[in-house]
PDB file of N, CA and C and ligand atoms in Angstrom:
ATOM      1  N   MET M   1      29.626  10.482   7.124  1.00 79.00           N
ATOM      2  CA  MET M   1      29.307  10.917   5.759  1.00 79.00           C
ATOM      3  C   MET M   1      27.996  11.714   5.770  1.00 79.00           C
ATOM      4  N   PRO M   2      27.977  12.872   5.136  1.00 80.00           N
ATOM      5  CA  PRO M   2      26.726  13.646   5.157  1.00 80.00           C
ATOM      6  C   PRO M   2      25.625  12.964   4.360  1.00 80.00           C
ATOM      7  N   LYS M   3      24.407  13.131   4.825  1.00 80.00           N
ATOM      8  CA  LYS M   3      23.266  12.524   4.144  1.00 80.00           C
ATOM      9  C   LYS M   3      22.634  13.532   3.195  1.00 80.00           C
ATOM     10  N   LYS M   4      22.319  13.064   1.987  1.00 80.00           N
ATOM     11  CA  LYS M   4      21.690  13.948   1.011  1.00 80.00           C
ATOM     12  C   LYS M   4      20.239  14.244   1.422  1.00 80.00           C
ATOM     13  N   ARG M   5      19.556  13.209   1.907  1.00 80.00           N
ATOM     14  CA  ARG M   5      18.180  13.363   2.375  1.00 80.00           C
ATOM     15  C   ARG M   5      18.056  12.753   3.758  1.00 80.00           C
ATOM     16  N   LYS M   6      17.170  13.318   4.572  1.00 79.00           N
ATOM     17  CA  LYS M   6      16.985  12.830   5.932  1.00 79.00           C
ATOM     18  C   LYS M   6      16.542  11.366   5.936  1.00 79.00           C
ATOM     19  N   SER M   7      15.672  11.002   4.983  1.00 79.00           N
ATOM     20  CA  SER M   7      15.100   9.656   4.937  1.00 79.00           C
ATOM     21  C   SER M   7      15.913   8.698   4.068  1.00 79.00           C
ATOM     22  N   GLY M   8      16.950   9.209   3.409  1.00 79.00           N
ATOM     23  CA  GLY M   8      17.709   8.385   2.480  1.00 79.00           C
ATOM     24  C   GLY M   8      16.933   8.085   1.206  1.00 79.00           C
ATOM     25  N   GLY M   9      15.890   8.847   0.924  1.00 82.00           N
ATOM     26  CA  GLY M   9      15.093   8.662  -0.287  1.00 82.00           C
ATOM     27  C   GLY M   9      13.948   7.683  -0.131  1.00 82.00           C
ATOM     28  N   HIS M  10      13.776   7.144   1.094  1.00 83.00           N
ATOM     29  CA  HIS M  10      12.715   6.171   1.344  1.00 83.00           C
ATOM     30  C   HIS M  10      11.519   6.833   2.016  1.00 83.00           C
ATOM     31  N   THR M  11      10.365   6.221   1.846  1.00 85.00           N
ATOM     32  CA  THR M  11       9.208   6.586   2.651  1.00 85.00           C
ATOM     33  C   THR M  11       8.831   5.360   3.467  1.00 85.00           C
ATOM     34  N   GLY M  12       8.118   5.586   4.539  1.00 79.00           N
ATOM     35  CA  GLY M  12       7.664   4.468   5.366  1.00 79.00           C
ATOM     36  C   GLY M  12       8.685   4.073   6.404  1.00 79.00           C
ATOM     37  N   SER M  13       8.753   2.791   6.703  1.00 75.00           N
ATOM     38  CA  SER M  13       9.582   2.290   7.787  1.00 75.00           C
ATOM     39  C   SER M  13      11.066   2.493   7.506  1.00 75.00           C
ATOM     40  N   SER M  14      11.835   2.705   8.561  1.00 73.00           N
ATOM     41  CA  SER M  14      13.269   2.897   8.398  1.00 73.00           C
ATOM     42  C   SER M  14      14.042   1.598   8.576  1.00 73.00           C
ATOM     43  N   LYS M  15      13.291   0.510   8.877  1.00 80.00           N
ATOM     44  CA  LYS M  15      13.960  -0.760   9.167  1.00 80.00           C
ATOM     45  C   LYS M  15      13.609  -1.829   8.142  1.00 80.00           C
ATOM     46  N   GLY M  16      14.555  -2.661   7.853  1.00 81.00           N
ATOM     47  CA  GLY M  16      14.310  -3.821   7.018  1.00 81.00           C
ATOM     48  C   GLY M  16      14.208  -3.533   5.537  1.00 81.00           C
ATOM     49  N   ARG M  17      13.920  -4.594   4.800  1.00 84.00           N
ATOM     50  CA  ARG M  17      13.813  -4.483   3.342  1.00 84.00           C
ATOM     51  C   ARG M  17      12.388  -4.191   2.917  1.00 84.00           C
ATOM     52  N   ASP M  18      12.259  -3.511   1.804  1.00 85.00           N
ATOM     53  CA  ASP M  18      10.953  -3.254   1.202  1.00 85.00           C
ATOM     54  C   ASP M  18      10.655  -4.332   0.176  1.00 85.00           C
ATOM     55  N   SER M  19       9.384  -4.616  -0.030  1.00 91.00           N
ATOM     56  CA  SER M  19       9.018  -5.429  -1.184  1.00 91.00           C
ATOM     57  C   SER M  19       9.156  -4.536  -2.409  1.00 91.00           C
ATOM     58  N   SER M  20       9.357  -5.138  -3.564  1.00 93.00           N
ATOM     59  CA  SER M  20       9.592  -4.297  -4.738  1.00 93.00           C
ATOM     60  C   SER M  20       8.381  -4.260  -5.662  1.00 93.00           C
ATOM     61  N   VAL M  21       8.275  -3.175  -6.397  1.00 95.00           N
ATOM     62  CA  VAL M  21       7.209  -2.991  -7.378  1.00 95.00           C
ATOM     63  C   VAL M  21       7.853  -2.737  -8.739  1.00 95.00           C
ATOM     64  N   THR M  22       7.057  -2.933  -9.791  1.00 96.00           N
ATOM     65  CA  THR M  22       7.560  -2.727 -11.139  1.00 96.00           C
ATOM     66  C   THR M  22       7.124  -1.353 -11.640  1.00 96.00           C
ATOM     67  N   CYS M  23       8.035  -0.619 -12.231  1.00 96.00           N
ATOM     68  CA  CYS M  23       7.723   0.701 -12.782  1.00 96.00           C
ATOM     69  C   CYS M  23       6.801   0.527 -13.996  1.00 96.00           C
ATOM     70  N   SER M  24       5.742   1.336 -14.047  1.00 94.00           N
ATOM     71  CA  SER M  24       4.755   1.222 -15.137  1.00 94.00           C
ATOM     72  C   SER M  24       5.328   1.647 -16.480  1.00 94.00           C
ATOM     73  N   ASN M  25       6.371   2.458 -16.451  1.00 94.00           N
ATOM     74  CA  ASN M  25       6.929   2.955 -17.707  1.00 94.00           C
ATOM     75  C   ASN M  25       8.090   2.101 -18.203  1.00 94.00           C
ATOM     76  N   CYS M  26       9.122   1.968 -17.375  1.00 95.00           N
ATOM     77  CA  CYS M  26      10.339   1.307 -17.852  1.00 95.00           C
ATOM     78  C   CYS M  26      10.462  -0.143 -17.384  1.00 95.00           C
ATOM     79  N   GLY M  27       9.632  -0.552 -16.447  1.00 95.00           N
ATOM     80  CA  GLY M  27       9.652  -1.935 -15.991  1.00 95.00           C
ATOM     81  C   GLY M  27      10.726  -2.260 -14.976  1.00 95.00           C
ATOM     82  N   ALA M  28      11.378  -1.248 -14.418  1.00 95.00           N
ATOM     83  CA  ALA M  28      12.434  -1.477 -13.434  1.00 95.00           C
ATOM     84  C   ALA M  28      11.827  -1.954 -12.118  1.00 95.00           C
ATOM     85  N   LEU M  29      12.551  -2.822 -11.418  1.00 96.00           N
ATOM     86  CA  LEU M  29      12.125  -3.257 -10.093  1.00 96.00           C
ATOM     87  C   LEU M  29      12.629  -2.249  -9.071  1.00 96.00           C
ATOM     88  N   VAL M  30      11.700  -1.606  -8.371  1.00 93.00           N
ATOM     89  CA  VAL M  30      12.050  -0.544  -7.436  1.00 93.00           C
ATOM     90  C   VAL M  30      11.499  -0.907  -6.063  1.00 93.00           C
ATOM     91  N   PRO M  31      12.257  -0.650  -4.977  1.00 92.00           N
ATOM     92  CA  PRO M  31      11.693  -0.857  -3.643  1.00 92.00           C
ATOM     93  C   PRO M  31      10.430  -0.005  -3.468  1.00 92.00           C
ATOM     94  N   ARG M  32       9.435  -0.587  -2.821  1.00 91.00           N
ATOM     95  CA  ARG M  32       8.133   0.078  -2.664  1.00 91.00           C
ATOM     96  C   ARG M  32       8.261   1.472  -2.030  1.00 91.00           C
ATOM     97  N   GLY M  33       9.164   1.602  -1.075  1.00 89.00           N
ATOM     98  CA  GLY M  33       9.346   2.867  -0.369  1.00 89.00           C
ATOM     99  C   GLY M  33      10.027   3.938  -1.200  1.00 89.00           C
ATOM    100  N   LYS M  34      10.607   3.541  -2.330  1.00 91.00           N
ATOM    101  CA  LYS M  34      11.294   4.512  -3.182  1.00 91.00           C
ATOM    102  C   LYS M  34      10.501   4.832  -4.443  1.00 91.00           C
ATOM    103  N   ALA M  35       9.418   4.114  -4.662  1.00 92.00           N
ATOM    104  CA  ALA M  35       8.620   4.339  -5.872  1.00 92.00           C
ATOM    105  C   ALA M  35       7.483   5.312  -5.576  1.00 92.00           C
ATOM    106  N   LYS M  36       6.911   5.863  -6.649  1.00 92.00           N
ATOM    107  CA  LYS M  36       5.777   6.783  -6.514  1.00 92.00           C
ATOM    108  C   LYS M  36       4.528   6.101  -7.045  1.00 92.00           C
ATOM    109  N   ARG M  37       3.450   6.165  -6.273  1.00 93.00           N
ATOM    110  CA  ARG M  37       2.211   5.515  -6.680  1.00 93.00           C
ATOM    111  C   ARG M  37       1.190   6.553  -7.126  1.00 93.00           C
ATOM    112  N   TYR M  38       0.519   6.227  -8.235  1.00 92.00           N
ATOM    113  CA  TYR M  38      -0.554   7.094  -8.717  1.00 92.00           C
ATOM    114  C   TYR M  38      -1.783   6.250  -8.980  1.00 92.00           C
ATOM    115  N   THR M  39      -2.925   6.735  -8.518  1.00 92.00           N
ATOM    116  CA  THR M  39      -4.174   6.031  -8.780  1.00 92.00           C
ATOM    117  C   THR M  39      -4.993   6.863  -9.755  1.00 92.00           C
ATOM    118  N   LYS M  40      -5.591   6.171 -10.692  1.00 88.00           N
ATOM    119  CA  LYS M  40      -6.424   6.822 -11.705  1.00 88.00           C
ATOM    120  C   LYS M  40      -7.809   6.231 -11.612  1.00 88.00           C
ATOM    121  N   ARG M  41      -8.824   7.063 -11.828  1.00 87.00           N
ATOM    122  CA  ARG M  41     -10.193   6.564 -11.862  1.00 87.00           C
ATOM    123  C   ARG M  41     -10.592   6.339 -13.305  1.00 87.00           C
ATOM    124  N   ILE M  42     -11.191   5.199 -13.555  1.00 85.00           N
ATOM    125  CA  ILE M  42     -11.640   4.902 -14.915  1.00 85.00           C
ATOM    126  C   ILE M  42     -13.125   5.226 -15.022  1.00 85.00           C
ATOM    127  N   ASN M  43     -13.497   6.017 -16.016  1.00 81.00           N
ATOM    128  CA  ASN M  43     -14.905   6.314 -16.259  1.00 81.00           C
ATOM    129  C   ASN M  43     -15.424   5.393 -17.348  1.00 81.00           C
ATOM    130  N   PHE M  44     -16.503   4.680 -17.016  1.00 80.00           N
ATOM    131  CA  PHE M  44     -17.094   3.770 -18.004  1.00 80.00           C
ATOM    132  C   PHE M  44     -17.997   4.526 -18.970  1.00 80.00           C
ATOM    133  N   ALA M  45     -18.599   5.592 -18.458  1.00 79.00           N
ATOM    134  CA  ALA M  45     -19.467   6.398 -19.320  1.00 79.00           C
ATOM    135  C   ALA M  45     -18.918   7.821 -19.371  1.00 79.00           C
ATOM    136  N   GLU M  46     -19.370   8.589 -20.319  1.00 84.00           N
ATOM    137  CA  GLU M  46     -18.973   9.991 -20.430  1.00 84.00           C
ATOM    138  C   GLU M  46     -19.532  10.755 -19.222  1.00 84.00           C
ATOM    139  N   TYR M  47     -18.867  11.840 -18.843  1.00 85.00           N
ATOM    140  CA  TYR M  47     -19.208  12.536 -17.614  1.00 85.00           C
ATOM    141  C   TYR M  47     -20.680  12.949 -17.556  1.00 85.00           C
ATOM    142  N   ARG M  48     -21.189  13.548 -18.652  1.00 90.00           N
ATOM    143  CA  ARG M  48     -22.585  14.028 -18.671  1.00 90.00           C
ATOM    144  C   ARG M  48     -23.574  12.871 -18.553  1.00 90.00           C
ATOM    145  N   VAL M  49     -23.278  11.792 -19.280  1.00 88.00           N
ATOM    146  CA  VAL M  49     -24.142  10.606 -19.245  1.00 88.00           C
ATOM    147  C   VAL M  49     -24.150  10.023 -17.836  1.00 88.00           C
ATOM    148  N   GLU M  50     -22.946   9.963 -17.240  1.00 86.00           N
ATOM    149  CA  GLU M  50     -22.804   9.412 -15.896  1.00 86.00           C
ATOM    150  C   GLU M  50     -23.610  10.224 -14.888  1.00 86.00           C
ATOM    151  N   LYS M  51     -23.553  11.553 -15.028  1.00 88.00           N
ATOM    152  CA  LYS M  51     -24.274  12.446 -14.123  1.00 88.00           C
ATOM    153  C   LYS M  51     -25.782  12.231 -14.233  1.00 88.00           C
ATOM    154  N   GLU M  52     -26.255  12.107 -15.469  1.00 91.00           N
ATOM    155  CA  GLU M  52     -27.688  11.873 -15.690  1.00 91.00           C
ATOM    156  C   GLU M  52     -28.128  10.544 -15.090  1.00 91.00           C
ATOM    157  N   LEU M  53     -27.311   9.532 -15.302  1.00 88.00           N
ATOM    158  CA  LEU M  53     -27.630   8.206 -14.773  1.00 88.00           C
ATOM    159  C   LEU M  53     -27.650   8.213 -13.254  1.00 88.00           C
ATOM    160  N   ARG M  54     -26.687   8.945 -12.671  1.00 87.00           N
ATOM    161  CA  ARG M  54     -26.596   9.019 -11.211  1.00 87.00           C
ATOM    162  C   ARG M  54     -27.832   9.716 -10.629  1.00 87.00           C
ATOM    163  N   GLU M  55     -28.266  10.785 -11.314  1.00 91.00           N
ATOM    164  CA  GLU M  55     -29.456  11.504 -10.858  1.00 91.00           C
ATOM    165  C   GLU M  55     -30.711  10.650 -10.984  1.00 91.00           C
ATOM    166  N   ALA M  56     -30.705   9.760 -11.978  1.00 91.00           N
ATOM    167  CA  ALA M  56     -31.848   8.859 -12.161  1.00 91.00           C
ATOM    168  C   ALA M  56     -31.826   7.709 -11.155  1.00 91.00           C
ATOM    169  N   GLY M  57     -30.729   7.601 -10.421  1.00 89.00           N
ATOM    170  CA  GLY M  57     -30.651   6.593  -9.361  1.00 89.00           C
ATOM    171  C   GLY M  57     -29.976   5.306  -9.776  1.00 89.00           C
ATOM    172  N   ALA M  58     -29.230   5.336 -10.868  1.00 87.00           N
ATOM    173  CA  ALA M  58     -28.536   4.124 -11.324  1.00 87.00           C
ATOM    174  C   ALA M  58     -27.202   3.988 -10.593  1.00 87.00           C
ATOM    175  N   LEU M  59     -26.819   2.748 -10.386  1.00 84.00           N
ATOM    176  CA  LEU M  59     -25.513   2.496  -9.776  1.00 84.00           C
ATOM    177  C   LEU M  59     -24.488   2.269 -10.885  1.00 84.00           C
ATOM    178  N   ILE M  60     -23.499   3.122 -10.938  1.00 82.00           N
ATOM    179  CA  ILE M  60     -22.487   3.020 -11.986  1.00 82.00           C
ATOM    180  C   ILE M  60     -21.222   2.417 -11.380  1.00 82.00           C
ATOM    181  N   PRO M  61     -20.707   1.343 -11.985  1.00 82.00           N
ATOM    182  CA  PRO M  61     -19.486   0.750 -11.432  1.00 82.00           C
ATOM    183  C   PRO M  61     -18.288   1.684 -11.608  1.00 82.00           C
ATOM    184  N   ARG M  62     -17.443   1.703 -10.604  1.00 82.00           N
ATOM    185  CA  ARG M  62     -16.246   2.535 -10.656  1.00 82.00           C
ATOM    186  C   ARG M  62     -15.027   1.645 -10.492  1.00 82.00           C
ATOM    187  N   ALA M  63     -14.000   1.992 -11.192  1.00 88.00           N
ATOM    188  CA  ALA M  63     -12.769   1.217 -11.074  1.00 88.00           C
ATOM    189  C   ALA M  63     -11.580   2.163 -10.960  1.00 88.00           C
ATOM    190  N   GLN M  64     -10.551   1.682 -10.301  1.00 91.00           N
ATOM    191  CA  GLN M  64      -9.321   2.463 -10.164  1.00 91.00           C
ATOM    192  C   GLN M  64      -8.153   1.644 -10.670  1.00 91.00           C
ATOM    193  N   THR M  65      -7.209   2.317 -11.295  1.00 92.00           N
ATOM    194  CA  THR M  65      -5.979   1.638 -11.673  1.00 92.00           C
ATOM    195  C   THR M  65      -4.847   2.217 -10.841  1.00 92.00           C
ATOM    196  N   GLU M  66      -3.888   1.383 -10.574  1.00 93.00           N
ATOM    197  CA  GLU M  66      -2.758   1.810  -9.763  1.00 93.00           C
ATOM    198  C   GLU M  66      -1.505   1.780 -10.625  1.00 93.00           C
ATOM    199  N   GLU M  67      -0.766   2.861 -10.597  1.00 94.00           N
ATOM    200  CA  GLU M  67       0.477   2.916 -11.370  1.00 94.00           C
ATOM    201  C   GLU M  67       1.629   3.249 -10.443  1.00 94.00           C
ATOM    202  N   TRP M  68       2.724   2.545 -10.634  1.00 95.00           N
ATOM    203  CA  TRP M  68       3.933   2.813  -9.858  1.00 95.00           C
ATOM    204  C   TRP M  68       4.996   3.367 -10.797  1.00 95.00           C
ATOM    205  N   TYR M  69       5.710   4.373 -10.345  1.00 95.00           N
ATOM    206  CA  TYR M  69       6.772   4.949 -11.153  1.00 95.00           C
ATOM    207  C   TYR M  69       8.078   4.962 -10.365  1.00 95.00           C
ATOM    208  N   CYS M  70       9.175   4.636 -11.042  1.00 94.00           N
ATOM    209  CA  CYS M  70      10.478   4.819 -10.411  1.00 94.00           C
ATOM    210  C   CYS M  70      10.776   6.323 -10.443  1.00 94.00           C
ATOM    211  N   ILE M  71      11.726   6.768  -9.655  1.00 92.00           N
ATOM    212  CA  ILE M  71      11.969   8.204  -9.510  1.00 92.00           C
ATOM    213  C   ILE M  71      12.369   8.870 -10.840  1.00 92.00           C
ATOM    214  N   PRO M  72      13.310   8.299 -11.631  1.00 93.00           N
ATOM    215  CA  PRO M  72      13.648   8.944 -12.910  1.00 93.00           C
ATOM    216  C   PRO M  72      12.438   9.092 -13.835  1.00 93.00           C
ATOM    217  N   CYS M  73      11.544   8.085 -13.877  1.00 95.00           N
ATOM    218  CA  CYS M  73      10.352   8.166 -14.725  1.00 95.00           C
ATOM    219  C   CYS M  73       9.364   9.190 -14.173  1.00 95.00           C
ATOM    220  N   ALA M  74       9.198   9.234 -12.850  1.00 94.00           N
ATOM    221  CA  ALA M  74       8.286  10.195 -12.229  1.00 94.00           C
ATOM    222  C   ALA M  74       8.733  11.627 -12.512  1.00 94.00           C
ATOM    223  N   ILE M  75      10.040  11.847 -12.516  1.00 93.00           N
ATOM    224  CA  ILE M  75      10.581  13.172 -12.833  1.00 93.00           C
ATOM    225  C   ILE M  75      10.352  13.478 -14.306  1.00 93.00           C
ATOM    226  N   HIS M  76      10.577  12.483 -15.166  1.00 95.00           N
ATOM    227  CA  HIS M  76      10.400  12.675 -16.607  1.00 95.00           C
ATOM    228  C   HIS M  76       8.966  13.052 -16.964  1.00 95.00           C
ATOM    229  N   PHE M  77       7.994  12.428 -16.282  1.00 93.00           N
ATOM    230  CA  PHE M  77       6.590  12.700 -16.591  1.00 93.00           C
ATOM    231  C   PHE M  77       6.017  13.826 -15.718  1.00 93.00           C
ATOM    232  N   HIS M  78       6.864  14.569 -15.041  1.00 93.00           N
ATOM    233  CA  HIS M  78       6.476  15.716 -14.204  1.00 93.00           C
ATOM    234  C   HIS M  78       5.506  15.309 -13.090  1.00 93.00           C
ATOM    235  N   LYS M  79       5.641  14.102 -12.585  1.00 90.00           N
ATOM    236  CA  LYS M  79       4.827  13.680 -11.450  1.00 90.00           C
ATOM    237  C   LYS M  79       5.408  14.279 -10.173  1.00 90.00           C
ATOM    238  N   ILE M  80       6.724  14.371 -10.107  1.00 89.00           N
ATOM    239  CA  ILE M  80       7.397  15.024  -8.993  1.00 89.00           C
ATOM    240  C   ILE M  80       8.406  16.008  -9.561  1.00 89.00           C
ATOM    241  N   ASN M  81       8.776  16.975  -8.768  1.00 89.00           N
ATOM    242  CA  ASN M  81       9.735  17.972  -9.218  1.00 89.00           C
ATOM    243  C   ASN M  81      11.039  17.851  -8.450  1.00 89.00           C
ATOM    244  N   ILE M  82      12.110  18.290  -9.079  1.00 88.00           N
ATOM    245  CA  ILE M  82      13.405  18.307  -8.421  1.00 88.00           C
ATOM    246  C   ILE M  82      13.399  19.462  -7.421  1.00 88.00           C
ATOM    247  N   ARG M  83      13.803  19.154  -6.181  1.00 85.00           N
ATOM    248  CA  ARG M  83      13.772  20.180  -5.145  1.00 85.00           C
ATOM    249  C   ARG M  83      15.156  20.772  -4.907  1.00 85.00           C
ATOM    250  N   ALA M  84      15.178  21.977  -4.354  1.00 87.00           N
ATOM    251  CA  ALA M  84      16.441  22.637  -4.045  1.00 87.00           C
ATOM    252  C   ALA M  84      17.159  21.881  -2.931  1.00 87.00           C
ATOM    253  N   LYS M  85      18.464  22.111  -2.821  1.00 83.00           N
ATOM    254  CA  LYS M  85      19.308  21.337  -1.913  1.00 83.00           C
ATOM    255  C   LYS M  85      18.829  21.393  -0.463  1.00 83.00           C
ATOM    256  N   ASP M  86      18.490  22.606   0.023  1.00 82.00           N
ATOM    257  CA  ASP M  86      18.065  22.718   1.414  1.00 82.00           C
ATOM    258  C   ASP M  86      16.650  22.189   1.626  1.00 82.00           C
ATOM    259  N   GLU M  87      15.878  22.155   0.555  1.00 83.00           N
ATOM    260  CA  GLU M  87      14.507  21.648   0.647  1.00 83.00           C
ATOM    261  C   GLU M  87      14.501  20.119   0.747  1.00 83.00           C
ATOM    262  N   ARG M  88      15.504  19.490   0.132  1.00 80.00           N
ATOM    263  CA  ARG M  88      15.610  18.033   0.135  1.00 80.00           C
ATOM    264  C   ARG M  88      15.840  17.474   1.532  1.00 80.00           C
ATOM    265  N   LYS M  89      16.549  18.246   2.348  1.00 76.00           N
ATOM    266  CA  LYS M  89      17.000  17.756   3.647  1.00 76.00           C
ATOM    267  C   LYS M  89      15.872  17.504   4.629  1.00 76.00           C
ATOM    268  N   ARG M  90      14.718  18.178   4.400  1.00 70.00           N
ATOM    269  CA  ARG M  90      13.671  18.118   5.411  1.00 70.00           C
ATOM    270  C   ARG M  90      13.092  16.724   5.590  1.00 70.00           C
ATOM    271  N   TYR M  91      12.852  16.020   4.491  1.00 61.00           N
ATOM    272  CA  TYR M  91      12.297  14.665   4.599  1.00 61.00           C
ATOM    273  C   TYR M  91      12.777  13.789   3.482  1.00 61.00           C
TER     274      TYR M  91
HETATM  275 ZN1   ZN S   1      10.728   3.782 -14.565  1.00 86.17          ZN
END
């Protein structure tokens, strides 16, 4: 049977089962290798204020949030784009 994608739509290891993650939008349980991860930086202060504080030598706490998206949601929010048929085959 011909394969649509070389990797079968997975990233990472080709063996065994993946642990699953929850989609941030729809709440679907998706294998980790098939989901898309996005990290966001949270700013506690406004950019200009933060810059001034940094120049004054203050330590500003930084935090990151992690978001996982299933493929249909990632496409809907334009996180990934649909690729042409021959482009899909590469990986
Ligand atoms: Zn989703």
